[in-house]
Amino acid sequence: MRPRGGEFSVSLELRASLSRSEDPEKVLKAMKNLLGEGECRVVNETGTITVSSSSRRCLERIREQLRDRRVRSAARRLFLTRSEGGSVSIMLNRQAATKGIVALCNREDESPLGPIYLKLESDHLGTLMDWLTAYEVW
């Protein structure tokens, strides 16, 4: 059953590996550039930074970018092919993220320093994907 009014819970996780030469603060800033307003938790472990949240507001910037850059259809196809159960995992270009641009990657090598991995989980994943890609059934 679809939730009414577009209400649904979401859990998101952004994760990026660090090379020895990278400044962890710059990588974290790139990751935060992808997120909208909302509560998030940052874990900086050796070699990996993880940002997680259960706030849908954190996805607002990604949603706006998909709309503004006119890549909603491509994003929807990618979400559908990468979804499994109640989750979907995609890759985002790290260099584009430093400029606040959401750029989807099909392969890891499309982001020379390695991609930022985005994992979304929801009990209503289809509704979440519809909301992110502004998909409407006519």
Tab-separated table of C-alpha atoms in Angstrom:
chain	number	residue	atom	x	y	z
A	1	MET	CA	0.000	0.000	0.000
A	2	ARG	CA	1.308	3.452	-0.962
A	3	PRO	CA	1.636	5.905	1.891
A	4	ARG	CA	-0.780	8.823	1.723
A	5	GLY	CA	0.464	12.316	1.024
A	6	GLY	CA	3.874	11.114	-0.096
A	7	GLU	CA	4.868	10.344	3.484
A	8	PHE	CA	7.441	7.602	3.888
A	9	SER	CA	10.459	6.826	5.993
A	10	VAL	CA	13.927	6.820	4.518
A	11	SER	CA	17.402	5.880	5.627
A	12	LEU	CA	20.331	7.149	3.594
A	13	GLU	CA	24.032	6.498	3.703
A	14	LEU	CA	26.762	8.223	1.716
A	15	ARG	CA	30.129	6.485	1.812
A	16	ALA	CA	33.475	7.357	0.242
A	17	SER	CA	36.873	5.701	0.445
A	18	LEU	CA	39.864	7.918	1.122
A	19	SER	CA	43.237	7.694	-0.538
A	20	ARG	CA	46.296	8.608	1.526
A	21	SER	CA	46.758	11.859	-0.373
A	22	GLU	CA	43.192	13.098	0.154
A	23	ASP	CA	42.133	15.587	2.771
A	24	PRO	CA	39.243	13.966	4.694
A	25	GLU	CA	37.649	17.388	5.299
A	26	LYS	CA	37.466	18.094	1.548
A	27	VAL	CA	35.866	14.711	0.884
A	28	LEU	CA	33.371	15.292	3.698
A	29	LYS	CA	32.547	18.736	2.279
A	30	ALA	CA	31.921	17.180	-1.154
A	31	MET	CA	29.575	14.652	0.435
A	32	LYS	CA	27.695	17.329	2.357
A	33	ASN	CA	27.395	19.361	-0.872
A	34	LEU	CA	25.068	16.617	-2.123
A	35	LEU	CA	22.754	16.802	0.861
A	36	GLY	CA	20.012	19.251	1.704
A	37	GLU	CA	19.202	20.478	5.172
A	38	GLY	CA	18.552	17.895	7.835
A	39	GLU	CA	20.166	15.976	10.636
A	40	CYS	CA	23.045	13.737	9.616
A	41	ARG	CA	25.670	11.675	11.390
A	42	VAL	CA	29.303	11.566	10.232
A	43	VAL	CA	31.680	8.690	10.919
A	44	ASN	CA	35.303	9.121	9.860
A	45	GLU	CA	36.988	5.731	10.072
A	46	THR	CA	40.415	4.945	8.738
A	47	GLY	CA	40.139	5.042	4.975
A	48	THR	CA	36.363	5.689	4.812
A	49	ILE	CA	33.932	8.513	5.537
A	50	THR	CA	30.261	7.707	6.061
A	51	VAL	CA	27.417	10.212	6.335
A	52	SER	CA	24.032	8.831	7.340
A	53	SER	CA	20.590	10.253	8.020
A	54	SER	CA	16.963	9.315	8.382
A	55	SER	CA	15.766	12.753	7.275
A	56	ARG	CA	14.087	13.022	3.889
A	57	ARG	CA	15.122	16.685	3.896
A	58	CYS	CA	18.695	15.532	3.276
A	59	LEU	CA	17.586	14.263	-0.137
A	60	GLU	CA	16.056	17.581	-1.256
A	61	ARG	CA	19.218	18.797	-3.007
A	62	ILE	CA	19.598	15.522	-4.913
A	63	ARG	CA	15.926	15.711	-5.924
A	64	GLU	CA	16.303	19.331	-7.100
A	65	GLN	CA	19.452	18.533	-9.074
A	66	LEU	CA	17.818	15.595	-10.837
A	67	ARG	CA	14.995	17.923	-11.858
A	68	ASP	CA	17.123	20.956	-12.765
A	69	ARG	CA	19.690	18.969	-14.728
A	70	ARG	CA	16.886	17.120	-16.545
A	71	VAL	CA	18.197	13.667	-15.709
A	72	ARG	CA	15.121	12.363	-13.882
A	73	SER	CA	14.442	9.636	-16.469
A	74	ALA	CA	18.048	8.426	-16.420
A	75	ALA	CA	18.048	8.498	-12.617
A	76	ARG	CA	14.797	6.548	-12.489
A	77	ARG	CA	16.188	3.858	-14.813
A	78	LEU	CA	19.341	3.631	-12.703
A	79	PHE	CA	17.327	3.406	-9.467
A	80	LEU	CA	15.108	0.682	-10.898
A	81	THR	CA	18.020	-1.426	-12.151
A	82	ARG	CA	19.981	-1.035	-8.905
A	83	SER	CA	17.130	-1.622	-6.458
A	84	GLU	CA	16.917	-4.793	-4.435
A	85	GLY	CA	14.230	-5.406	-1.846
A	86	GLY	CA	13.764	-2.213	0.124
A	87	SER	CA	17.050	-0.578	-0.861
A	88	VAL	CA	18.851	0.937	-3.812
A	89	SER	CA	22.565	1.695	-4.177
A	90	ILE	CA	24.011	4.080	-6.746
A	91	MET	CA	27.324	5.823	-7.353
A	92	LEU	CA	27.874	9.571	-7.622
A	93	ASN	CA	30.850	11.378	-9.127
A	94	ARG	CA	33.101	12.688	-6.360
A	95	GLN	CA	34.658	15.518	-8.383
A	96	ALA	CA	31.237	16.843	-9.410
A	97	ALA	CA	30.157	16.653	-5.762
A	98	THR	CA	32.929	19.098	-4.800
A	99	LYS	CA	31.010	21.668	-6.877
A	100	GLY	CA	27.637	20.621	-5.472
A	101	ILE	CA	26.625	18.807	-8.656
A	102	VAL	CA	24.835	15.466	-8.540
A	103	ALA	CA	26.349	13.374	-11.348
A	104	LEU	CA	25.314	9.730	-11.588
A	105	CYS	CA	27.912	7.056	-12.395
A	106	ASN	CA	27.242	3.717	-14.050
A	107	ARG	CA	30.749	2.422	-13.311
A	108	GLU	CA	33.311	3.120	-10.590
A	109	ASP	CA	35.916	4.281	-13.120
A	110	GLU	CA	33.677	7.197	-14.169
A	111	SER	CA	34.870	8.967	-11.016
A	112	PRO	CA	38.709	9.018	-11.120
A	113	LEU	CA	39.155	9.353	-7.348
A	114	GLY	CA	36.459	6.775	-6.733
A	115	PRO	CA	32.734	7.384	-6.469
A	116	ILE	CA	30.617	8.391	-3.535
A	117	TYR	CA	28.261	5.507	-2.826
A	118	LEU	CA	24.668	6.382	-1.966
A	119	LYS	CA	22.461	3.748	-0.377
A	120	LEU	CA	18.781	4.453	0.248
A	121	GLU	CA	16.467	2.227	2.251
A	122	SER	CA	12.724	2.577	2.701
A	123	ASP	CA	9.671	0.462	3.408
A	124	HIS	CA	8.170	2.288	0.425
A	125	LEU	CA	11.138	2.326	-1.959
A	126	GLY	CA	8.939	2.788	-5.034
A	127	THR	CA	7.347	5.875	-3.508
A	128	LEU	CA	10.784	7.213	-2.586
A	129	MET	CA	12.043	6.712	-6.156
A	130	ASP	CA	8.879	8.366	-7.522
A	131	TRP	CA	9.416	11.335	-5.209
A	132	LEU	CA	13.113	11.703	-6.105
A	133	THR	CA	12.486	11.538	-9.829
A	134	ALA	CA	9.158	13.440	-9.769
A	135	TYR	CA	7.539	10.488	-11.507
A	136	GLU	CA	3.788	10.707	-11.935
A	137	VAL	CA	1.406	8.061	-13.198
A	138	TRP	CA	-0.999	9.516	-15.768
